[in-house]
Amino acid sequence: MAKELLVVGAGTGGLMLSNQVARQLAREIARGEVRVTLLGDRDEYLYQPGLLYIPFGRVQLQDLIRPVRDLLVPGVTFLHDRAERIDPETRTVTTRGGRRLTYDYLVLATGSHVDVAQVPGLAEGGHWFYTVDGALRLRETLARFSGGRVVIAAGLPYKCPVAPLEFTFLLDEWTRERGIRDKTEIVYAFPLGRAHSIESVADWAAAEFEKRGIRLETFFNLESVDPVKQEVTSLEGTTLGYDLLVVIPPHRGDTLARDSGLTGGDTWIPTDRHTLQVGRYDNIFAIGDATGLPVSKAGSVAHFQAEVLAANLVSLLTGGSPSHRYNGKAFCFIETGLDRATYITFDYTHPPQVTPPTRWVHLLKQAYNRIHWLNLKAVL
Amino acid sequence: MADKVIDARGSFCPGPMMELIRAVKEAKVGETIAVLSTDSGSKRDIPLWVQKAGHELVGVIEHKGYDEIVVRKLR
Ligand SMILES: Cc1cc2nc3c(=O)[nH]c(=O)nc-3n(C[C@H](O)[C@H](O)[C@H](O)COP(=O)(O)OP(=O)(O)OC[C@H]3O[C@@H](n4cnc5c(N)ncnc54)[C@H](O)[C@@H]3O)c2cc1C
């Protein structure tokens, strides 16, 4: 009997993991000893970080999308279907299309997505760039924008913790380029008492804000929007008027794990911080945004977790035992304008440091935006 | 014992305070939430937010190598 690895979610983490395992076990797969199945409810992959540039017309949508089938290495079987329920006792996953899939090992890489409905009034009164439709709508609105007060705010939790800062810097430069910066007030409203979770990033951002004339509003956790009065209110009770509101809506995970009784009631999957095991099940794992771990919801985290878990699954699928541990590693580029960028890296025991932004790092980030596809195929 | 414990040790980004805020948002009024943090700034920053957001700081307990900060949701 072949050993079955079932991966749910054909996004960043799911693709990297499936491809890495299939590459390393090519012989076992060819001999019929191991099978790798990737289940995804979308048959197109979207490179989400590219959405940041859509509102400014810096990239075209078609450059961010590829068919999932073009991103698979031989040996991975892709099923375009949605997982609806997991039964850990019988080791089966049932799908919307009526399939019953059995597994020896199951990986949940179901990601996270914005939940606009959580914030009353947001759908009518605000903009966001975290979805394709949202980014395109914001592009249209910006094209007509001729000045006024822009408020940028966030609801917790959200993925890519630096995106709101990056958007703010890009907006600052974009309004300068268009000659409307003097008619534009930019207010950056952030959940914490400073501009970013990481103190060194926050200090650096505060200095940039000062230089660029961006106003920082602290302890502002998005709660509701009044689309008629054009006002946004925080959990802490502050209200700000706006002409254009751009938010990072709070995120949630897919309902699969919750509906299968694997979570504590919310949608985040309880996952071991080192082994990535889900709850008490030694054959179910989770990676990427879907976990409840206190790490950044970022593509780089999904990548590093996929590497660790792929190595462990290769052992498990060939009769060995897992020996690799995830150490909390994360890496993020930070765009600081239209032509400069910096980066941070950290793990559970090493705090991040920020280095001064350079043009070189910006070019590296742009280059990464192009080679990401190879990374998904586990070529790099 | 708090109703919910968040282990945010080793978290730099989003960090213990972001984890706490999201948990408070999801909790019911009256529930207590404990956050475990290895970040020395948490004991200074979290009470500031708790006050600003109108919740109650139940206590700060120093353990070996980390702090436990307990908050009750009031509204
Ligand atoms: C605007 C923006 C900017 C970003 N910038 C950066 C950046 O600069 N750097 C960085 O590292 N990260 C960035 N990110 C975050 C990054 O894109 C995500 O963290 C990453 O994609 C997470 O990978 P994942 O595999 O966990 O989830 P995803 O890539 O989102 O994939 C999850 C997949 O699972 C599928 N799925 C969900 N439930 C089911 C189900 N029940 N059955 C079948 N399929 C299912 C979904 O449809 C999706 O295809 C950014 C994100 C956004 C939106």
Short mmCIF file of C-alpha atoms and ligand atoms in Angstrom, two decimals:
data_model
loop_
_atom_site.label_atom_id
_atom_site.label_comp_id
_atom_site.label_asym_id
_atom_site.label_seq_id
_atom_site.Cartn_x
_atom_site.Cartn_y
_atom_site.Cartn_z
CA MET A 1 0.00 0.00 0.00
CA ALA A 2 1.29 3.43 -0.94
CA LYS A 3 1.72 5.96 1.85
CA GLU A 4 -0.60 8.91 1.25
CA LEU A 5 0.35 12.53 1.88
CA LEU A 6 -2.60 14.89 1.49
CA VAL A 7 -1.98 18.65 1.43
CA VAL A 8 -4.94 21.04 1.66
CA GLY A 9 -4.50 24.53 0.14
CA ALA A 10 -2.64 25.27 -3.11
CA GLY A 11 -1.14 28.58 -1.96
CA THR A 12 2.42 29.48 -1.02
CA GLY A 13 2.93 26.92 1.76
CA GLY A 14 0.96 24.05 0.18
CA LEU A 15 2.71 24.31 -3.19
CA MET A 16 6.19 24.59 -1.70
CA LEU A 17 5.64 21.67 0.62
CA SER A 18 4.11 19.36 -2.01
CA ASN A 19 6.83 20.18 -4.53
CA GLN A 20 9.65 19.70 -2.03
CA VAL A 21 8.37 16.31 -0.90
CA ALA A 22 7.75 15.19 -4.50
CA ARG A 23 11.26 16.22 -5.54
CA GLN A 24 12.90 14.43 -2.65
CA LEU A 25 10.78 11.27 -3.01
CA ALA A 26 10.68 11.12 -6.82
CA ARG A 27 11.85 7.49 -6.82
CA GLU A 28 9.38 6.33 -4.17
CA ILE A 29 6.56 8.08 -6.04
CA ALA A 30 7.60 6.46 -9.34
CA ARG A 31 7.63 3.04 -7.65
CA GLY A 32 4.13 3.62 -6.27
CA GLU A 33 5.26 3.59 -2.62
CA VAL A 34 4.28 7.18 -1.87
CA ARG A 35 1.53 9.40 -3.22
CA VAL A 36 1.38 13.20 -2.88
CA THR A 37 -2.03 14.81 -3.43
CA LEU A 38 -2.61 18.57 -3.33
CA LEU A 39 -6.18 19.71 -2.84
CA GLY A 40 -7.01 23.32 -3.65
CA ASP A 41 -10.24 25.24 -4.00
CA ARG A 42 -8.63 27.53 -6.59
CA ASP A 43 -6.81 26.34 -9.71
CA GLU A 44 -4.99 29.64 -10.09
CA TYR A 45 -2.24 30.88 -7.81
CA LEU A 46 -2.14 34.57 -6.91
CA TYR A 47 1.15 36.17 -5.86
CA GLN A 48 -0.42 38.25 -3.08
CA PRO A 49 2.51 40.61 -2.31
CA GLY A 50 2.06 42.04 -5.81
CA LEU A 51 -1.34 43.44 -4.79
CA LEU A 52 0.47 46.25 -2.96
CA TYR A 53 1.53 47.79 -6.28
CA ILE A 54 -1.82 47.47 -8.11
CA PRO A 55 -3.40 50.67 -6.68
CA PHE A 56 -0.43 52.67 -8.00
CA GLY A 57 -0.53 51.02 -11.42
CA ARG A 58 2.97 49.58 -10.92
CA VAL A 59 2.10 46.01 -11.89
CA GLN A 60 -0.56 44.37 -14.00
CA LEU A 61 -2.84 41.78 -12.47
CA GLN A 62 -2.08 39.14 -15.10
CA ASP A 63 1.57 39.16 -14.00
CA LEU A 64 0.54 38.00 -10.52
CA ILE A 65 -1.51 34.98 -11.55
CA ARG A 66 -0.46 31.54 -12.81
CA PRO A 67 -2.35 28.26 -13.19
CA VAL A 68 -1.60 25.93 -10.25
CA ARG A 69 -0.86 23.08 -12.68
CA ASP A 70 2.07 25.06 -14.16
CA LEU A 71 3.61 25.34 -10.70
CA LEU A 72 3.70 21.64 -9.84
CA VAL A 73 6.63 19.30 -10.17
CA PRO A 74 5.97 15.77 -11.53
CA GLY A 75 4.70 13.45 -8.84
CA VAL A 76 2.16 15.84 -7.30
CA THR A 77 -1.47 15.10 -8.14
CA PHE A 78 -3.60 18.26 -8.03
CA LEU A 79 -7.33 18.09 -7.29
CA HIS A 80 -9.36 21.24 -7.81
CA ASP A 81 -11.89 20.86 -5.01
CA ARG A 82 -12.65 22.25 -1.57
CA ALA A 83 -12.01 20.28 1.65
CA GLU A 84 -15.13 20.49 3.79
CA ARG A 85 -14.48 18.14 6.71
CA ILE A 86 -11.61 16.25 8.31
CA ASP A 87 -12.21 13.07 10.29
CA PRO A 88 -8.96 12.34 12.18
CA GLU A 89 -10.29 8.99 13.47
CA THR A 90 -10.86 7.46 10.02
CA ARG A 91 -8.11 9.62 8.45
CA THR A 92 -10.38 10.97 5.78
CA VAL A 93 -11.12 14.33 4.24
CA THR A 94 -14.43 14.88 2.49
CA THR A 95 -14.76 17.49 -0.23
CA ARG A 96 -17.42 19.73 -1.68
CA GLY A 97 -17.23 17.70 -4.92
CA GLY A 98 -18.19 14.54 -3.00
CA ARG A 99 -14.73 12.96 -2.80
CA ARG A 100 -13.60 10.95 0.23
CA LEU A 101 -9.82 11.13 0.43
CA THR A 102 -7.84 9.04 2.89
CA TYR A 103 -4.42 10.02 4.19
CA ASP A 104 -1.55 8.77 6.30
CA TYR A 105 -0.31 12.35 6.77
CA LEU A 106 -2.34 15.50 6.38
CA VAL A 107 -1.01 19.05 6.01
CA LEU A 108 -3.27 22.07 6.38
CA ALA A 109 -2.03 25.08 4.42
CA THR A 110 -5.36 26.85 4.12
CA GLY A 111 -4.08 30.40 4.63
CA SER A 112 -6.01 33.43 5.88
CA HIS A 113 -8.21 36.03 4.22
CA VAL A 114 -9.80 39.37 4.96
CA ASP A 115 -13.13 39.43 6.76
CA VAL A 116 -14.59 42.78 5.73
CA ALA A 117 -17.98 42.01 7.30
CA GLN A 118 -16.38 42.00 10.77
CA VAL A 119 -16.16 45.79 10.63
CA PRO A 120 -19.58 47.48 10.33
CA GLY A 121 -19.68 50.06 7.55
CA LEU A 122 -16.32 49.09 6.07
CA ALA A 123 -17.67 47.54 2.87
CA GLU A 124 -19.55 50.76 2.06
CA GLY A 125 -17.10 53.30 3.42
CA GLY A 126 -13.60 51.95 2.96
CA HIS A 127 -11.01 50.58 0.57
CA TRP A 128 -8.46 47.80 0.91
CA PHE A 129 -5.80 46.28 -1.34
CA TYR A 130 -5.69 42.79 0.23
CA THR A 131 -7.92 41.22 -2.43
CA VAL A 132 -7.86 41.48 -6.22
CA ASP A 133 -11.21 43.29 -6.38
CA GLY A 134 -10.25 45.62 -3.55
CA ALA A 135 -6.90 46.53 -5.13
CA LEU A 136 -8.52 47.25 -8.52
CA ARG A 137 -11.24 49.38 -6.94
CA LEU A 138 -8.63 51.36 -4.99
CA ARG A 139 -6.68 51.91 -8.22
CA GLU A 140 -9.77 53.46 -9.79
CA THR A 141 -10.41 55.66 -6.77
CA LEU A 142 -6.77 56.81 -6.60
CA ALA A 143 -6.81 57.69 -10.30
CA ARG A 144 -9.55 60.22 -9.48
CA PHE A 145 -8.03 61.36 -6.18
CA SER A 146 -7.05 65.02 -6.15
CA GLY A 147 -6.27 65.55 -2.46
CA GLY A 148 -7.88 65.38 0.97
CA ARG A 149 -7.34 63.40 4.12
CA VAL A 150 -6.28 59.78 3.70
CA VAL A 151 -6.56 57.56 6.78
CA ILE A 152 -4.73 54.22 6.79
CA ALA A 153 -5.86 51.85 9.56
CA ALA A 154 -5.74 48.16 10.47
CA GLY A 155 -7.86 45.52 12.21
CA LEU A 156 -6.15 42.55 13.92
CA PRO A 157 -4.95 40.04 13.02
CA TYR A 158 -3.63 40.57 9.50
CA LYS A 159 -1.01 39.04 7.23
CA CYS A 160 2.23 40.66 6.13
CA PRO A 161 2.76 42.99 9.09
CA VAL A 162 4.70 45.56 7.07
CA ALA A 163 2.17 46.06 4.25
CA PRO A 164 0.36 49.04 5.86
CA LEU A 165 3.68 50.86 6.32
CA GLU A 166 4.75 50.09 2.78
CA PHE A 167 1.43 51.31 1.41
CA THR A 168 1.82 54.55 3.37
CA PHE A 169 5.29 55.26 1.98
CA LEU A 170 4.22 54.41 -1.56
CA LEU A 171 1.19 56.68 -1.23
CA ASP A 172 3.39 59.51 0.05
CA GLU A 173 5.67 59.28 -2.98
CA TRP A 174 2.83 58.73 -5.43
CA THR A 175 1.05 61.92 -4.30
CA ARG A 176 4.35 63.81 -4.59
CA GLU A 177 4.86 62.53 -8.13
CA ARG A 178 1.38 63.67 -9.04
CA GLY A 179 1.94 67.08 -7.48
CA ILE A 180 -0.90 66.71 -4.94
CA ARG A 181 1.09 65.99 -1.78
CA ASP A 182 0.51 69.53 -0.46
CA LYS A 183 -3.25 68.96 -0.78
CA THR A 184 -3.07 65.55 0.86
CA GLU A 185 -2.97 64.80 4.56
CA ILE A 186 -1.81 61.27 5.39
CA VAL A 187 -2.79 59.76 8.75
CA TYR A 188 -1.34 56.40 9.72
CA ALA A 189 -3.46 54.88 12.49
CA PHE A 190 -1.88 51.82 14.11
CA PRO A 191 -3.06 49.30 16.76
CA LEU A 192 -0.05 49.78 19.07
CA GLY A 193 1.54 52.71 20.90
CA ARG A 194 4.02 53.07 18.03
CA ALA A 195 4.15 52.63 14.23
CA HIS A 196 5.08 48.92 14.15
CA SER A 197 5.34 45.90 16.47
CA ILE A 198 9.09 45.82 16.20
CA GLU A 199 10.56 48.70 18.16
CA SER A 200 13.48 49.32 15.80
CA VAL A 201 11.16 49.35 12.76
CA ALA A 202 8.79 51.65 14.65
CA ASP A 203 11.60 54.10 15.52
CA TRP A 204 12.79 54.17 11.96
CA ALA A 205 9.21 54.61 10.66
CA ALA A 206 8.53 57.43 13.13
CA ALA A 207 11.58 59.32 11.83
CA GLU A 208 10.45 58.80 8.22
CA PHE A 209 6.94 60.04 9.12
CA GLU A 210 8.44 63.15 10.62
CA LYS A 211 10.48 63.81 7.49
CA ARG A 212 7.57 63.16 5.14
CA GLY A 213 4.89 64.92 7.16
CA ILE A 214 2.80 61.80 7.87
CA ARG A 215 0.70 61.92 11.05
CA LEU A 216 0.87 58.93 13.39
CA GLU A 217 -2.23 58.03 15.42
CA THR A 218 -1.43 55.35 18.03
CA PHE A 219 -3.58 52.73 19.80
CA PHE A 220 -6.06 52.67 16.96
CA ASN A 221 -7.70 49.26 16.43
CA LEU A 222 -10.25 49.44 13.67
CA GLU A 223 -13.78 48.90 14.98
CA SER A 224 -16.38 50.56 12.75
CA VAL A 225 -16.87 52.91 9.84
CA ASP A 226 -19.60 55.46 9.25
CA PRO A 227 -19.77 55.68 5.45
CA VAL A 228 -22.19 58.63 5.49
CA LYS A 229 -20.24 60.89 7.86
CA GLN A 230 -16.96 59.49 6.47
CA GLU A 231 -15.63 58.64 9.92
CA VAL A 232 -13.68 55.68 11.23
CA THR A 233 -13.75 54.67 14.91
CA SER A 234 -11.35 52.56 16.94
CA LEU A 235 -11.90 49.97 19.66
CA GLU A 236 -10.21 52.50 21.96
CA GLY A 237 -12.89 55.10 21.20
CA THR A 238 -11.06 57.51 18.86
CA THR A 239 -12.90 58.79 15.77
CA LEU A 240 -11.17 60.16 12.67
CA GLY A 241 -12.77 61.86 9.69
CA TYR A 242 -11.51 60.87 6.22
CA ASP A 243 -11.85 61.63 2.52
CA LEU A 244 -10.25 58.32 1.57
CA LEU A 245 -10.06 55.38 3.97
CA VAL A 246 -7.61 52.56 3.20
CA VAL A 247 -7.64 49.72 5.70
CA ILE A 248 -6.15 46.34 6.31
CA PRO A 249 -9.32 44.48 7.34
CA PRO A 250 -9.03 41.92 10.15
CA HIS A 251 -8.32 38.42 8.87
CA ARG A 252 -9.67 34.99 9.65
CA GLY A 253 -8.71 31.48 8.71
CA ASP A 254 -10.65 29.00 6.60
CA THR A 255 -13.56 27.31 8.38
CA LEU A 256 -12.38 23.74 7.61
CA ALA A 257 -10.40 23.15 10.82
CA ARG A 258 -13.01 24.79 13.03
CA ASP A 259 -15.88 22.84 11.45
CA SER A 260 -13.88 19.63 11.97
CA GLY A 261 -13.47 20.38 15.69
CA LEU A 262 -9.72 20.96 15.48
CA THR A 263 -9.66 24.51 16.87
CA GLY A 264 -10.60 26.12 20.15
CA GLY A 265 -13.64 27.76 18.57
CA ASP A 266 -12.02 30.38 16.36
CA THR A 267 -10.59 29.65 12.90
CA TRP A 268 -6.86 29.56 13.82
CA ILE A 269 -5.36 26.08 14.01
CA PRO A 270 -3.62 25.16 17.30
CA THR A 271 -0.15 24.18 16.11
CA ASP A 272 3.03 23.19 17.93
CA ARG A 273 5.59 25.99 17.57
CA HIS A 274 8.46 23.61 16.78
CA THR A 275 7.00 20.40 15.29
CA LEU A 276 4.04 22.11 13.54
CA GLN A 277 1.83 19.25 14.73
CA VAL A 278 -1.88 20.07 15.07
CA GLY A 279 -3.35 19.44 18.54
CA ARG A 280 -2.88 15.87 19.72
CA TYR A 281 -2.69 14.34 16.21
CA ASP A 282 0.77 13.13 15.29
CA ASN A 283 -0.17 12.78 11.60
CA ILE A 284 -1.76 16.21 11.06
CA PHE A 285 0.35 19.36 10.59
CA ALA A 286 -0.29 23.00 9.73
CA ILE A 287 1.87 25.65 8.06
CA GLY A 288 1.57 29.27 6.95
CA ASP A 289 -1.10 31.80 7.80
CA ALA A 290 -3.57 29.14 8.98
CA THR A 291 -1.76 28.40 12.27
CA GLY A 292 -2.47 30.10 15.57
CA LEU A 293 1.27 30.61 16.16
CA PRO A 294 2.46 34.05 17.30
CA VAL A 295 4.61 34.45 14.19
CA SER A 296 4.09 36.81 11.22
CA LYS A 297 1.52 35.69 8.69
CA ALA A 298 3.95 36.00 5.80
CA GLY A 299 5.01 34.08 2.73
CA SER A 300 8.52 33.71 4.11
CA VAL A 301 7.17 32.02 7.25
CA ALA A 302 5.09 29.62 5.13
CA HIS A 303 8.28 28.94 3.15
CA PHE A 304 10.53 28.21 6.16
CA GLN A 305 7.84 26.07 7.79
CA ALA A 306 7.31 24.16 4.53
CA GLU A 307 11.04 23.39 4.40
CA VAL A 308 11.11 22.01 7.94
CA LEU A 309 7.92 20.02 7.54
CA ALA A 310 8.89 18.65 4.11
CA ALA A 311 12.11 17.26 5.60
CA ASN A 312 10.15 15.61 8.43
CA LEU A 313 7.53 14.19 6.07
CA VAL A 314 10.21 12.73 3.83
CA SER A 315 11.45 10.82 6.90
CA LEU A 316 7.98 9.78 8.01
CA LEU A 317 6.91 8.62 4.54
CA THR A 318 10.00 6.41 4.28
CA GLY A 319 9.76 4.84 7.72
CA GLY A 320 11.99 7.26 9.62
CA SER A 321 11.18 9.71 12.38
CA PRO A 322 11.00 13.51 12.23
CA SER A 323 14.02 15.42 13.48
CA HIS A 324 13.70 18.97 12.10
CA ARG A 325 12.27 21.78 14.17
CA TYR A 326 10.88 25.15 13.14
CA ASN A 327 12.69 27.92 15.06
CA GLY A 328 10.35 30.82 14.34
CA LYS A 329 12.33 32.11 11.37
CA ALA A 330 10.84 34.99 9.36
CA PHE A 331 12.20 37.31 6.69
CA CYS A 332 10.51 40.43 5.33
CA PHE A 333 11.43 43.00 2.78
CA ILE A 334 10.14 46.50 3.55
CA GLU A 335 9.53 48.89 0.67
CA THR A 336 10.31 52.37 1.97
CA GLY A 337 9.34 54.23 -1.17
CA LEU A 338 9.23 53.74 -4.89
CA ASP A 339 12.97 53.05 -5.22
CA ARG A 340 14.38 52.08 -1.83
CA ALA A 341 13.82 49.14 0.49
CA THR A 342 15.22 47.40 3.55
CA TYR A 343 14.63 44.01 5.20
CA ILE A 344 14.33 42.35 8.60
CA THR A 345 14.92 38.81 9.72
CA PHE A 346 14.33 37.17 13.11
CA ASP A 347 13.34 33.97 14.89
CA TYR A 348 12.01 32.92 18.31
CA THR A 349 15.28 33.85 20.01
CA HIS A 350 16.79 36.57 17.80
CA PRO A 351 15.06 39.95 17.67
CA PRO A 352 15.00 41.81 14.35
CA GLN A 353 17.31 44.71 13.47
CA VAL A 354 16.66 47.22 10.70
CA THR A 355 19.40 48.41 8.37
CA PRO A 356 19.14 51.69 6.42
CA PRO A 357 17.07 51.34 3.22
CA THR A 358 18.99 51.10 -0.04
CA ARG A 359 18.21 51.00 -3.72
CA TRP A 360 19.93 47.63 -3.90
CA VAL A 361 17.47 45.96 -1.53
CA HIS A 362 14.61 47.48 -3.53
CA LEU A 363 16.00 45.86 -6.68
CA LEU A 364 16.35 42.59 -4.80
CA LYS A 365 12.72 42.73 -3.74
CA GLN A 366 11.68 43.49 -7.32
CA ALA A 367 13.80 40.57 -8.48
CA TYR A 368 12.23 38.33 -5.86
CA ASN A 369 8.79 39.31 -7.13
CA ARG A 370 9.87 37.73 -10.43
CA ILE A 371 11.67 34.62 -9.17
CA HIS A 372 9.04 33.71 -6.60
CA TRP A 373 7.63 31.22 -9.14
CA LEU A 374 10.84 29.18 -9.03
CA ASN A 375 10.71 29.22 -5.24
CA LEU A 376 7.22 27.70 -5.33
CA LYS A 377 8.53 24.88 -7.49
CA ALA A 378 11.28 24.26 -4.93
CA VAL A 379 13.98 25.03 -7.50
CA LEU A 380 15.86 27.53 -5.32
CA MET B 1 -6.33 30.72 36.16
CA ALA B 2 -7.19 32.93 33.20
CA ASP B 3 -9.95 31.85 30.80
CA LYS B 4 -7.47 31.89 27.96
CA VAL B 5 -3.67 31.74 27.83
CA ILE B 6 -1.74 33.03 24.83
CA ASP B 7 1.81 31.83 24.53
CA ALA B 8 3.49 34.71 22.72
CA ARG B 9 6.98 33.87 23.93
CA GLY B 10 9.55 34.49 21.21
CA SER B 11 7.10 36.63 19.24
CA PHE B 12 8.54 39.83 17.80
CA CYS B 13 6.13 40.41 14.98
CA PRO B 14 3.14 40.63 15.38
CA GLY B 15 4.32 40.52 19.03
CA PRO B 16 2.63 39.78 22.38
CA MET B 17 0.53 42.92 22.43
CA MET B 18 -1.01 42.33 19.01
CA GLU B 19 -1.76 38.75 20.07
CA LEU B 20 -3.41 40.06 23.22
CA ILE B 21 -5.50 42.68 21.41
CA ARG B 22 -6.81 40.12 18.96
CA ALA B 23 -7.68 37.75 21.81
CA VAL B 24 -9.46 40.49 23.75
CA LYS B 25 -11.48 41.31 20.63
CA GLU B 26 -12.59 37.68 20.37
CA ALA B 27 -13.25 37.19 24.12
CA LYS B 28 -16.55 37.77 25.96
CA VAL B 29 -16.95 40.63 28.42
CA GLY B 30 -15.76 39.52 31.88
CA GLU B 31 -13.31 36.90 30.61
CA THR B 32 -9.65 36.99 31.59
CA ILE B 33 -6.78 36.52 29.19
CA ALA B 34 -3.18 35.80 30.13
CA VAL B 35 -0.39 36.54 27.68
CA LEU B 36 3.07 35.04 28.13
CA SER B 37 5.85 37.24 26.84
CA THR B 38 9.63 37.14 26.67
CA ASP B 39 9.65 40.74 25.43
CA SER B 40 10.65 43.00 28.32
CA GLY B 41 8.67 45.86 26.75
CA SER B 42 5.36 44.05 27.26
CA LYS B 43 5.04 44.86 30.96
CA ARG B 44 5.44 48.54 30.09
CA ASP B 45 3.33 48.70 26.88
CA ILE B 46 0.41 46.37 27.57
CA PRO B 47 -0.86 48.21 30.68
CA LEU B 48 -0.90 51.43 28.59
CA TRP B 49 -3.16 49.84 26.00
CA VAL B 50 -5.36 48.18 28.65
CA GLN B 51 -5.98 51.59 30.21
CA LYS B 52 -6.58 53.32 26.89
CA ALA B 53 -9.01 50.59 25.73
CA GLY B 54 -10.87 50.58 29.05
CA HIS B 55 -10.09 47.05 30.27
CA GLU B 56 -8.67 45.87 33.60
CA LEU B 57 -5.10 44.88 34.34
CA VAL B 58 -5.51 41.92 36.70
CA GLY B 59 -1.82 41.41 37.27
CA VAL B 60 1.73 41.08 36.04
CA ILE B 61 3.53 37.94 37.21
CA GLU B 62 7.25 37.57 36.65
CA HIS B 63 8.33 34.01 35.87
CA LYS B 64 11.81 32.74 35.13
CA GLY B 65 12.65 34.08 31.66
CA TYR B 66 9.22 35.48 30.82
CA ASP B 67 6.33 37.59 32.13
CA GLU B 68 2.66 36.71 32.41
CA ILE B 69 0.27 39.63 32.00
CA VAL B 70 -3.38 39.03 32.87
CA VAL B 71 -6.17 41.24 31.53
CA ARG B 72 -9.95 41.23 32.05
CA LYS B 73 -12.19 42.38 29.22
CA LEU B 74 -14.57 45.03 30.57
CA ARG B 75 -16.52 46.27 27.57
C1 LIG C 1 -1.14 42.76 -0.06
C2 LIG C 1 -0.29 41.65 0.50
C3 LIG C 1 1.09 41.83 0.59
C4 LIG C 1 1.90 40.82 1.11
N1 LIG C 1 3.25 41.01 1.13
C5 LIG C 1 4.06 40.04 1.61
C6 LIG C 1 5.48 40.21 1.62
O1 LIG C 1 6.00 41.23 1.19
N2 LIG C 1 6.23 39.22 2.15
C7 LIG C 1 5.68 38.08 2.64
O2 LIG C 1 6.43 37.20 3.10
N3 LIG C 1 4.35 37.87 2.63
C8 LIG C 1 3.52 38.83 2.13
N4 LIG C 1 2.16 38.62 2.10
C9 LIG C 1 1.59 37.45 2.77
C10 LIG C 1 1.66 36.15 1.98
O3 LIG C 1 1.07 36.29 0.71
C11 LIG C 1 0.95 35.06 2.76
O4 LIG C 1 1.40 35.07 4.10
C12 LIG C 1 1.21 33.68 2.19
O5 LIG C 1 0.61 33.57 0.92
C13 LIG C 1 0.69 32.59 3.10
O6 LIG C 1 0.78 31.33 2.51
P1 LIG C 1 -0.25 30.18 2.90
O7 LIG C 1 0.16 29.00 2.11
O8 LIG C 1 -0.36 30.08 4.36
O9 LIG C 1 -1.67 30.74 2.40
P2 LIG C 1 -2.14 31.14 0.94
O10 LIG C 1 -0.99 31.40 0.05
O11 LIG C 1 -3.14 32.22 1.10
O12 LIG C 1 -2.85 29.83 0.40
C14 LIG C 1 -3.97 29.23 1.00
C15 LIG C 1 -4.70 28.46 -0.09
O13 LIG C 1 -5.58 27.51 0.51
C16 LIG C 1 -6.80 27.51 -0.21
N5 LIG C 1 -7.82 26.93 0.68
C17 LIG C 1 -8.28 27.48 1.85
N6 LIG C 1 -9.18 26.66 2.42
C18 LIG C 1 -9.30 25.58 1.61
C19 LIG C 1 -10.09 24.37 1.67
N7 LIG C 1 -10.92 24.16 2.70
N8 LIG C 1 -9.97 23.47 0.68
C20 LIG C 1 -9.13 23.70 -0.38
N9 LIG C 1 -8.35 24.79 -0.49
C21 LIG C 1 -8.44 25.73 0.51
C22 LIG C 1 -6.99 28.98 -0.57
O14 LIG C 1 -7.90 29.16 -1.61
C23 LIG C 1 -5.57 29.36 -0.97
O15 LIG C 1 -5.34 29.06 -2.32
C24 LIG C 1 1.32 39.60 1.57
C25 LIG C 1 -0.07 39.42 1.45
C26 LIG C 1 -0.87 40.42 0.93
C27 LIG C 1 -2.36 40.20 0.80
#
